Amino acid sequence: MAKTILTKEGLSKLQQELETLKTVKRREVAEKIKTAMSFGDLSENSEYDEAKNEQGLIEARISQIEATLMNVEILDSESLTTDQIQIGNKIKIKNTENGKILDLSMVGSREVDMKANKISNESPVGAACMGRTVGDIVEAETPSGIIKYEILEISK
């Protein structure tokens, strides 16, 4: 299995989610199952079926997080440089066609959050920018076509 690259913040979020699932969510779904079982005949009990499905989803997510944590590589922000774009950098890029400037954070695929401008190194724009330097023009093949960006700034 390939290593999953996470920032310290991303690792912390994943660990918190795992803890919540194991303690709070498991207890909640166990209570739902117990309540549904008190209604009688399980063969026609939709509450029971729904609670068991929810339990399956929770256990699957727990397994997924545990597998991720066993193959995680934590990004060392101290060794992060700003001469080339890499995961962990913040970048400022300009669309050469319309002049729109984007401030983005490069993260691993598990930490993508478009609302917070966190893009993956595997996304079209992220992949085009990886390893590039300030002043480079990159071409990103997006669903709406090829877009050219100029790299304006790289920071930690």
mmCIF file of N, CA, C and O in Angstrom, residues 18-101:
data_model
loop_
_atom_site.group_PDB
_atom_site.id
_atom_site.type_symbol
_atom_site.label_atom_id
_atom_site.label_comp_id
_atom_site.label_asym_id
_atom_site.label_seq_id
_atom_site.Cartn_x
_atom_site.Cartn_y
_atom_site.Cartn_z
ATOM 1 N N LEU A 18 -11.149 9.285 14.359
ATOM 2 C CA LEU A 18 -11.088 7.888 14.782
ATOM 3 C C LEU A 18 -11.552 7.750 16.228
ATOM 4 O O LEU A 18 -12.351 6.865 16.552
ATOM 5 N N GLU A 19 -11.078 8.614 17.090
ATOM 6 C CA GLU A 19 -11.461 8.570 18.505
ATOM 7 C C GLU A 19 -12.966 8.787 18.666
ATOM 8 O O GLU A 19 -13.626 8.083 19.436
ATOM 9 N N THR A 20 -13.535 9.744 17.931
ATOM 10 C CA THR A 20 -14.976 10.012 17.994
ATOM 11 C C THR A 20 -15.776 8.813 17.513
ATOM 12 O O THR A 20 -16.778 8.427 18.135
ATOM 13 N N LEU A 21 -15.335 8.207 16.428
ATOM 14 C CA LEU A 21 -16.044 7.032 15.903
ATOM 15 C C LEU A 21 -16.013 5.873 16.895
ATOM 16 O O LEU A 21 -17.021 5.203 17.108
ATOM 17 N N LYS A 22 -14.851 5.652 17.504
ATOM 18 C CA LYS A 22 -14.703 4.516 18.417
ATOM 19 C C LYS A 22 -15.434 4.712 19.739
ATOM 20 O O LYS A 22 -15.894 3.742 20.334
ATOM 21 N N THR A 23 -15.533 5.934 20.187
ATOM 22 C CA THR A 23 -16.161 6.167 21.488
ATOM 23 C C THR A 23 -17.611 6.633 21.350
ATOM 24 O O THR A 23 -18.529 5.908 21.718
ATOM 25 N N VAL A 24 -17.821 7.767 20.777
ATOM 26 C CA VAL A 24 -19.158 8.369 20.717
ATOM 27 C C VAL A 24 -20.078 7.647 19.731
ATOM 28 O O VAL A 24 -21.170 7.210 20.083
ATOM 29 N N LYS A 25 -19.641 7.520 18.485
ATOM 30 C CA LYS A 25 -20.521 6.973 17.449
ATOM 31 C C LYS A 25 -20.860 5.497 17.677
ATOM 32 O O LYS A 25 -21.988 5.086 17.469
ATOM 33 N N ARG A 26 -19.866 4.710 18.101
ATOM 34 C CA ARG A 26 -20.143 3.296 18.389
ATOM 35 C C ARG A 26 -21.189 3.171 19.491
ATOM 36 O O ARG A 26 -22.090 2.342 19.402
ATOM 37 N N ARG A 27 -21.058 3.984 20.524
ATOM 38 C CA ARG A 27 -22.006 3.939 21.642
ATOM 39 C C ARG A 27 -23.403 4.352 21.174
ATOM 40 O O ARG A 27 -24.406 3.724 21.539
ATOM 41 N N GLU A 28 -23.475 5.404 20.349
ATOM 42 C CA GLU A 28 -24.765 5.871 19.851
ATOM 43 C C GLU A 28 -25.470 4.802 19.022
ATOM 44 O O GLU A 28 -26.662 4.558 19.190
ATOM 45 N N VAL A 29 -24.729 4.164 18.124
ATOM 46 C CA VAL A 29 -25.352 3.165 17.268
ATOM 47 C C VAL A 29 -25.718 1.904 18.062
ATOM 48 O O VAL A 29 -26.735 1.264 17.786
ATOM 49 N N ALA A 30 -24.939 1.563 19.068
ATOM 50 C CA ALA A 30 -25.280 0.418 19.920
ATOM 51 C C ALA A 30 -26.601 0.679 20.649
ATOM 52 O O ALA A 30 -27.442 -0.222 20.789
ATOM 53 N N GLU A 31 -26.785 1.916 21.077
ATOM 54 C CA GLU A 31 -28.036 2.289 21.747
ATOM 55 C C GLU A 31 -29.220 2.224 20.777
ATOM 56 O O GLU A 31 -30.305 1.774 21.138
ATOM 57 N N LYS A 32 -28.990 2.661 19.531
ATOM 58 C CA LYS A 32 -30.054 2.576 18.513
ATOM 59 C C LYS A 32 -30.438 1.128 18.249
ATOM 60 O O LYS A 32 -31.618 0.809 18.108
ATOM 61 N N ILE A 33 -29.444 0.251 18.172
ATOM 62 C CA ILE A 33 -29.707 -1.178 17.934
ATOM 63 C C ILE A 33 -30.481 -1.762 19.104
ATOM 64 O O ILE A 33 -31.463 -2.493 18.918
ATOM 65 N N LYS A 34 -30.075 -1.423 20.324
ATOM 66 C CA LYS A 34 -30.747 -1.928 21.526
ATOM 67 C C LYS A 34 -32.210 -1.483 21.548
ATOM 68 O O LYS A 34 -33.114 -2.272 21.825
ATOM 69 N N THR A 35 -32.421 -0.193 21.227
ATOM 70 C CA THR A 35 -33.788 0.334 21.207
ATOM 71 C C THR A 35 -34.620 -0.353 20.129
ATOM 72 O O THR A 35 -35.764 -0.749 20.370
ATOM 73 N N ALA A 36 -34.037 -0.524 18.945
ATOM 74 C CA ALA A 36 -34.764 -1.158 17.835
ATOM 75 C C ALA A 36 -35.095 -2.606 18.148
ATOM 76 O O ALA A 36 -36.169 -3.104 17.775
ATOM 77 N N MET A 37 -34.194 -3.298 18.856
ATOM 78 C CA MET A 37 -34.444 -4.704 19.209
ATOM 79 C C MET A 37 -35.611 -4.829 20.180
ATOM 80 O O MET A 37 -36.329 -5.835 20.170
ATOM 81 N N SER A 38 -35.848 -3.791 20.975
ATOM 82 C CA SER A 38 -36.947 -3.836 21.940
ATOM 83 C C SER A 38 -38.310 -3.741 21.252
ATOM 84 O O SER A 38 -39.331 -4.027 21.862
ATOM 85 N N PHE A 39 -38.319 -3.380 19.975
ATOM 86 C CA PHE A 39 -39.584 -3.270 19.237
ATOM 87 C C PHE A 39 -40.114 -4.632 18.801
ATOM 88 O O PHE A 39 -41.209 -4.728 18.284
ATOM 89 N N GLY A 40 -39.320 -5.678 18.949
ATOM 90 C CA GLY A 40 -39.802 -7.017 18.630
ATOM 91 C C GLY A 40 -39.224 -7.586 17.362
ATOM 92 O O GLY A 40 -38.030 -7.459 17.103
ATOM 93 N N ASP A 41 -40.049 -8.228 16.565
ATOM 94 C CA ASP A 41 -39.669 -8.978 15.360
ATOM 95 C C ASP A 41 -38.672 -8.205 14.492
ATOM 96 O O ASP A 41 -39.000 -7.190 13.897
ATOM 97 N N LEU A 42 -37.434 -8.737 14.416
ATOM 98 C CA LEU A 42 -36.369 -8.046 13.680
ATOM 99 C C LEU A 42 -36.513 -8.168 12.165
ATOM 100 O O LEU A 42 -35.955 -7.363 11.429
ATOM 101 N N SER A 43 -37.255 -9.153 11.698
ATOM 102 C CA SER A 43 -37.377 -9.354 10.253
ATOM 103 C C SER A 43 -38.127 -8.217 9.563
ATOM 104 O O SER A 43 -37.950 -7.991 8.375
ATOM 105 N N GLU A 44 -38.966 -7.512 10.292
ATOM 106 C CA GLU A 44 -39.723 -6.397 9.713
ATOM 107 C C GLU A 44 -39.445 -5.095 10.451
ATOM 108 O O GLU A 44 -40.287 -4.208 10.492
ATOM 109 N N ASN A 45 -38.263 -4.988 11.011
ATOM 110 C CA ASN A 45 -37.928 -3.845 11.854
ATOM 111 C C ASN A 45 -36.970 -2.926 11.098
ATOM 112 O O ASN A 45 -35.771 -3.143 11.051
ATOM 113 N N SER A 46 -37.503 -1.866 10.495
ATOM 114 C CA SER A 46 -36.682 -0.959 9.693
ATOM 115 C C SER A 46 -35.693 -0.165 10.553
ATOM 116 O O SER A 46 -34.601 0.158 10.093
ATOM 117 N N GLU A 47 -36.073 0.138 11.781
ATOM 118 C CA GLU A 47 -35.152 0.850 12.674
ATOM 119 C C GLU A 47 -33.908 0.013 12.951
ATOM 120 O O GLU A 47 -32.791 0.512 12.982
ATOM 121 N N TYR A 48 -34.124 -1.294 13.142
ATOM 122 C CA TYR A 48 -33.006 -2.208 13.390
ATOM 123 C C TYR A 48 -32.105 -2.287 12.157
ATOM 124 O O TYR A 48 -30.880 -2.192 12.269
ATOM 125 N N ASP A 49 -32.717 -2.449 10.995
ATOM 126 C CA ASP A 49 -31.940 -2.525 9.747
ATOM 127 C C ASP A 49 -31.123 -1.252 9.530
ATOM 128 O O ASP A 49 -29.951 -1.307 9.154
ATOM 129 N N GLU A 50 -31.739 -0.113 9.780
ATOM 130 C CA GLU A 50 -31.055 1.170 9.599
ATOM 131 C C GLU A 50 -29.885 1.309 10.582
ATOM 132 O O GLU A 50 -28.792 1.736 10.201
ATOM 133 N N ALA A 51 -30.103 0.911 11.818
ATOM 134 C CA ALA A 51 -29.041 0.997 12.830
ATOM 135 C C ALA A 51 -27.892 0.044 12.493
ATOM 136 O O ALA A 51 -26.718 0.386 12.664
ATOM 137 N N LYS A 52 -28.197 -1.143 12.010
ATOM 138 C CA LYS A 52 -27.144 -2.100 11.630
ATOM 139 C C LYS A 52 -26.362 -1.582 10.415
ATOM 140 O O LYS A 52 -25.142 -1.749 10.356
ATOM 141 N N ASN A 53 -27.046 -0.947 9.468
ATOM 142 C CA ASN A 53 -26.357 -0.350 8.321
ATOM 143 C C ASN A 53 -25.423 0.767 8.783
ATOM 144 O O ASN A 53 -24.283 0.883 8.310
ATOM 145 N N GLU A 54 -25.906 1.598 9.691
ATOM 146 C CA GLU A 54 -25.082 2.675 10.226
ATOM 147 C C GLU A 54 -23.857 2.101 10.950
ATOM 148 O O GLU A 54 -22.745 2.602 10.812
ATOM 149 N N GLN A 55 -24.071 1.027 11.691
ATOM 150 C CA GLN A 55 -22.963 0.374 12.384
ATOM 151 C C GLN A 55 -21.912 -0.116 11.386
ATOM 152 O O GLN A 55 -20.709 0.050 11.594
ATOM 153 N N GLY A 56 -22.366 -0.683 10.282
ATOM 154 C CA GLY A 56 -21.447 -1.158 9.240
ATOM 155 C C GLY A 56 -20.632 -0.025 8.643
ATOM 156 O O GLY A 56 -19.423 -0.167 8.403
ATOM 157 N N LEU A 57 -21.282 1.114 8.410
ATOM 158 C CA LEU A 57 -20.577 2.280 7.863
ATOM 159 C C LEU A 57 -19.533 2.812 8.840
ATOM 160 O O LEU A 57 -18.420 3.163 8.439
ATOM 161 N N ILE A 58 -19.884 2.847 10.108
ATOM 162 C CA ILE A 58 -18.943 3.324 11.128
ATOM 163 C C ILE A 58 -17.739 2.392 11.209
ATOM 164 O O ILE A 58 -16.595 2.841 11.233
ATOM 165 N N GLU A 59 -17.985 1.091 11.241
ATOM 166 C CA GLU A 59 -16.882 0.131 11.339
ATOM 167 C C GLU A 59 -15.994 0.171 10.093
ATOM 168 O O GLU A 59 -14.777 0.036 10.184
ATOM 169 N N ALA A 60 -16.609 0.382 8.932
ATOM 170 C CA ALA A 60 -15.823 0.490 7.692
ATOM 171 C C ALA A 60 -14.929 1.726 7.732
ATOM 172 O O ALA A 60 -13.757 1.669 7.335
ATOM 173 N N ARG A 61 -15.457 2.843 8.214
ATOM 174 C CA ARG A 61 -14.662 4.078 8.307
ATOM 175 C C ARG A 61 -13.530 3.920 9.322
ATOM 176 O O ARG A 61 -12.413 4.381 9.085
ATOM 177 N N ILE A 62 -13.803 3.258 10.433
ATOM 178 C CA ILE A 62 -12.758 2.993 11.427
ATOM 179 C C ILE A 62 -11.637 2.176 10.796
ATOM 180 O O ILE A 62 -10.459 2.509 10.955
ATOM 181 N N SER A 63 -11.989 1.129 10.073
ATOM 182 C CA SER A 63 -10.979 0.294 9.410
ATOM 183 C C SER A 63 -10.177 1.097 8.392
ATOM 184 O O SER A 63 -8.960 0.943 8.289
ATOM 185 N N GLN A 64 -10.860 1.946 7.646
ATOM 186 C CA GLN A 64 -10.194 2.774 6.637
ATOM 187 C C GLN A 64 -9.193 3.729 7.292
ATOM 188 O O GLN A 64 -8.062 3.864 6.823
ATOM 189 N N ILE A 65 -9.590 4.376 8.369
ATOM 190 C CA ILE A 65 -8.693 5.311 9.059
ATOM 191 C C ILE A 65 -7.508 4.565 9.659
ATOM 192 O O ILE A 65 -6.358 5.017 9.542
ATOM 193 N N GLU A 66 -7.763 3.417 10.279
ATOM 194 C CA GLU A 66 -6.669 2.647 10.874
ATOM 195 C C GLU A 66 -5.662 2.208 9.814
ATOM 196 O O GLU A 66 -4.454 2.247 10.042
ATOM 197 N N ALA A 67 -6.146 1.799 8.638
ATOM 198 C CA ALA A 67 -5.253 1.401 7.544
ATOM 199 C C ALA A 67 -4.428 2.595 7.067
ATOM 200 O O ALA A 67 -3.230 2.466 6.793
ATOM 201 N N THR A 68 -5.059 3.742 6.980
ATOM 202 C CA THR A 68 -4.352 4.957 6.580
ATOM 203 C C THR A 68 -3.260 5.297 7.582
ATOM 204 O O THR A 68 -2.129 5.608 7.200
ATOM 205 N N LEU A 69 -3.588 5.229 8.859
ATOM 206 C CA LEU A 69 -2.630 5.590 9.902
ATOM 207 C C LEU A 69 -1.435 4.632 9.953
ATOM 208 O O LEU A 69 -0.350 5.011 10.372
ATOM 209 N N MET A 70 -1.634 3.396 9.504
ATOM 210 C CA MET A 70 -0.521 2.438 9.487
ATOM 211 C C MET A 70 0.453 2.735 8.354
ATOM 212 O O MET A 70 1.593 2.308 8.390
ATOM 213 N N ASN A 71 0.012 3.474 7.337
ATOM 214 C CA ASN A 71 0.848 3.781 6.176
ATOM 215 C C ASN A 71 0.998 5.279 5.959
ATOM 216 O O ASN A 71 0.992 5.750 4.833
ATOM 217 N N VAL A 72 1.112 6.014 7.045
ATOM 218 C CA VAL A 72 1.161 7.474 6.933
ATOM 219 C C VAL A 72 2.601 7.978 6.981
ATOM 220 O O VAL A 72 3.458 7.404 7.642
ATOM 221 N N GLU A 73 2.823 9.023 6.233
ATOM 222 C CA GLU A 73 4.095 9.734 6.272
ATOM 223 C C GLU A 73 3.768 11.170 6.651
ATOM 224 O O GLU A 73 3.017 11.847 5.953
ATOM 225 N N ILE A 74 4.330 11.610 7.777
ATOM 226 C CA ILE A 74 4.048 12.958 8.265
ATOM 227 C C ILE A 74 4.987 13.934 7.585
ATOM 228 O O ILE A 74 6.200 13.734 7.559
ATOM 229 N N LEU A 75 4.423 14.985 7.062
ATOM 230 C CA LEU A 75 5.190 16.027 6.393
ATOM 231 C C LEU A 75 5.965 16.833 7.432
ATOM 232 O O LEU A 75 5.382 17.353 8.383
ATOM 233 N N ASP A 76 7.260 16.907 7.276
ATOM 234 C CA ASP A 76 8.117 17.654 8.196
ATOM 235 C C ASP A 76 8.214 19.095 7.702
ATOM 236 O O ASP A 76 8.933 19.387 6.751
ATOM 237 N N SER A 77 7.480 19.979 8.348
ATOM 238 C CA SER A 77 7.447 21.373 7.900
ATOM 239 C C SER A 77 8.785 22.077 8.085
ATOM 240 O O SER A 77 9.062 23.075 7.420
ATOM 241 N N GLU A 78 9.642 21.567 8.966
ATOM 242 C CA GLU A 78 10.961 22.167 9.174
ATOM 243 C C GLU A 78 11.855 21.985 7.947
ATOM 244 O O GLU A 78 12.661 22.849 7.631
ATOM 245 N N SER A 79 11.716 20.852 7.260
ATOM 246 C CA SER A 79 12.566 20.593 6.091
ATOM 247 C C SER A 79 11.949 21.122 4.795
ATOM 248 O O SER A 79 12.509 20.947 3.721
ATOM 249 N N LEU A 80 10.814 21.764 4.909
ATOM 250 C CA LEU A 80 10.116 22.309 3.751
ATOM 251 C C LEU A 80 10.883 23.504 3.186
ATOM 252 O O LEU A 80 11.298 24.386 3.928
ATOM 253 N N THR A 81 11.089 23.502 1.867
ATOM 254 C CA THR A 81 11.773 24.625 1.227
ATOM 255 C C THR A 81 10.795 25.386 0.343
ATOM 256 O O THR A 81 9.688 24.919 0.082
ATOM 257 N N THR A 82 11.247 26.539 -0.136
ATOM 258 C CA THR A 82 10.385 27.343 -1.002
ATOM 259 C C THR A 82 11.000 27.543 -2.385
ATOM 260 O O THR A 82 10.535 28.385 -3.139
ATOM 261 N N ASP A 83 12.011 26.745 -2.712
ATOM 262 C CA ASP A 83 12.605 26.893 -4.039
ATOM 263 C C ASP A 83 11.824 26.120 -5.100
ATOM 264 O O ASP A 83 11.843 26.495 -6.270
ATOM 265 N N GLN A 84 11.134 25.058 -4.703
ATOM 266 C CA GLN A 84 10.270 24.293 -5.605
ATOM 267 C C GLN A 84 8.982 23.955 -4.876
ATOM 268 O O GLN A 84 8.992 23.725 -3.668
ATOM 269 N N ILE A 85 7.890 23.873 -5.626
ATOM 270 C CA ILE A 85 6.600 23.558 -5.008
ATOM 271 C C ILE A 85 6.572 22.089 -4.615
ATOM 272 O O ILE A 85 6.907 21.206 -5.405
ATOM 273 N N GLN A 86 6.168 21.861 -3.350
ATOM 274 C CA GLN A 86 6.013 20.514 -2.836
ATOM 275 C C GLN A 86 4.837 20.498 -1.865
ATOM 276 O O GLN A 86 4.315 21.550 -1.491
ATOM 277 N N ILE A 87 4.425 19.308 -1.470
ATOM 278 C CA ILE A 87 3.326 19.207 -0.516
ATOM 279 C C ILE A 87 3.729 19.937 0.754
ATOM 280 O O ILE A 87 4.828 19.771 1.255
ATOM 281 N N GLY A 88 2.827 20.756 1.251
ATOM 282 C CA GLY A 88 3.080 21.552 2.452
ATOM 283 C C GLY A 88 3.279 23.019 2.143
ATOM 284 O O GLY A 88 3.122 23.871 3.018
ATOM 285 N N ASN A 89 3.614 23.346 0.898
ATOM 286 C CA ASN A 89 3.812 24.748 0.518
ATOM 287 C C ASN A 89 2.479 25.453 0.310
ATOM 288 O O ASN A 89 1.482 24.842 -0.037
ATOM 289 N N LYS A 90 2.529 26.758 0.518
ATOM 290 C CA LYS A 90 1.436 27.636 0.117
ATOM 291 C C LYS A 90 1.931 28.297 -1.164
ATOM 292 O O LYS A 90 3.102 28.647 -1.276
ATOM 293 N N ILE A 91 1.035 28.408 -2.137
ATOM 294 C CA ILE A 91 1.437 28.998 -3.409
ATOM 295 C C ILE A 91 0.450 30.067 -3.839
ATOM 296 O O ILE A 91 -0.720 30.049 -3.453
ATOM 297 N N LYS A 92 0.955 30.982 -4.629
ATOM 298 C CA LYS A 92 0.119 32.015 -5.247
ATOM 299 C C LYS A 92 0.345 31.860 -6.742
ATOM 300 O O LYS A 92 1.484 31.924 -7.214
ATOM 301 N N ILE A 93 -0.746 31.603 -7.472
ATOM 302 C CA ILE A 93 -0.649 31.438 -8.923
ATOM 303 C C ILE A 93 -1.650 32.355 -9.605
ATOM 304 O O ILE A 93 -2.667 32.732 -9.025
ATOM 305 N N LYS A 94 -1.314 32.734 -10.844
ATOM 306 C CA LYS A 94 -2.189 33.632 -11.605
ATOM 307 C C LYS A 94 -2.604 32.958 -12.895
ATOM 308 O O LYS A 94 -1.767 32.443 -13.642
ATOM 309 N N ASN A 95 -3.905 32.956 -13.151
ATOM 310 C CA ASN A 95 -4.437 32.467 -14.421
ATOM 311 C C ASN A 95 -3.984 33.452 -15.488
ATOM 312 O O ASN A 95 -4.313 34.637 -15.428
ATOM 313 N N THR A 96 -3.210 32.978 -16.467
ATOM 314 C CA THR A 96 -2.637 33.894 -17.460
ATOM 315 C C THR A 96 -3.694 34.436 -18.420
ATOM 316 O O THR A 96 -3.463 35.459 -19.053
ATOM 317 N N GLU A 97 -4.832 33.776 -18.494
ATOM 318 C CA GLU A 97 -5.874 34.234 -19.419
ATOM 319 C C GLU A 97 -6.738 35.340 -18.827
ATOM 320 O O GLU A 97 -6.982 36.356 -19.459
ATOM 321 N N ASN A 98 -7.200 35.135 -17.579
ATOM 322 C CA ASN A 98 -8.111 36.133 -17.005
ATOM 323 C C ASN A 98 -7.482 36.952 -15.868
ATOM 324 O O ASN A 98 -8.129 37.834 -15.310
ATOM 325 N N GLY A 99 -6.256 36.633 -15.476
ATOM 326 C CA GLY A 99 -5.554 37.399 -14.453
ATOM 327 C C GLY A 99 -5.956 37.080 -13.024
ATOM 328 O O GLY A 99 -5.438 37.682 -12.085
ATOM 329 N N LYS A 100 -6.863 36.140 -12.844
ATOM 330 C CA LYS A 100 -7.325 35.787 -11.505
ATOM 331 C C LYS A 100 -6.186 35.134 -10.716
ATOM 332 O O LYS A 100 -5.517 34.238 -11.199
ATOM 333 N N ILE A 101 -5.983 35.612 -9.494
ATOM 334 C CA ILE A 101 -4.921 35.086 -8.628
ATOM 335 C C ILE A 101 -5.534 34.151 -7.585
ATOM 336 O O ILE A 101 -6.552 34.475 -6.965
#
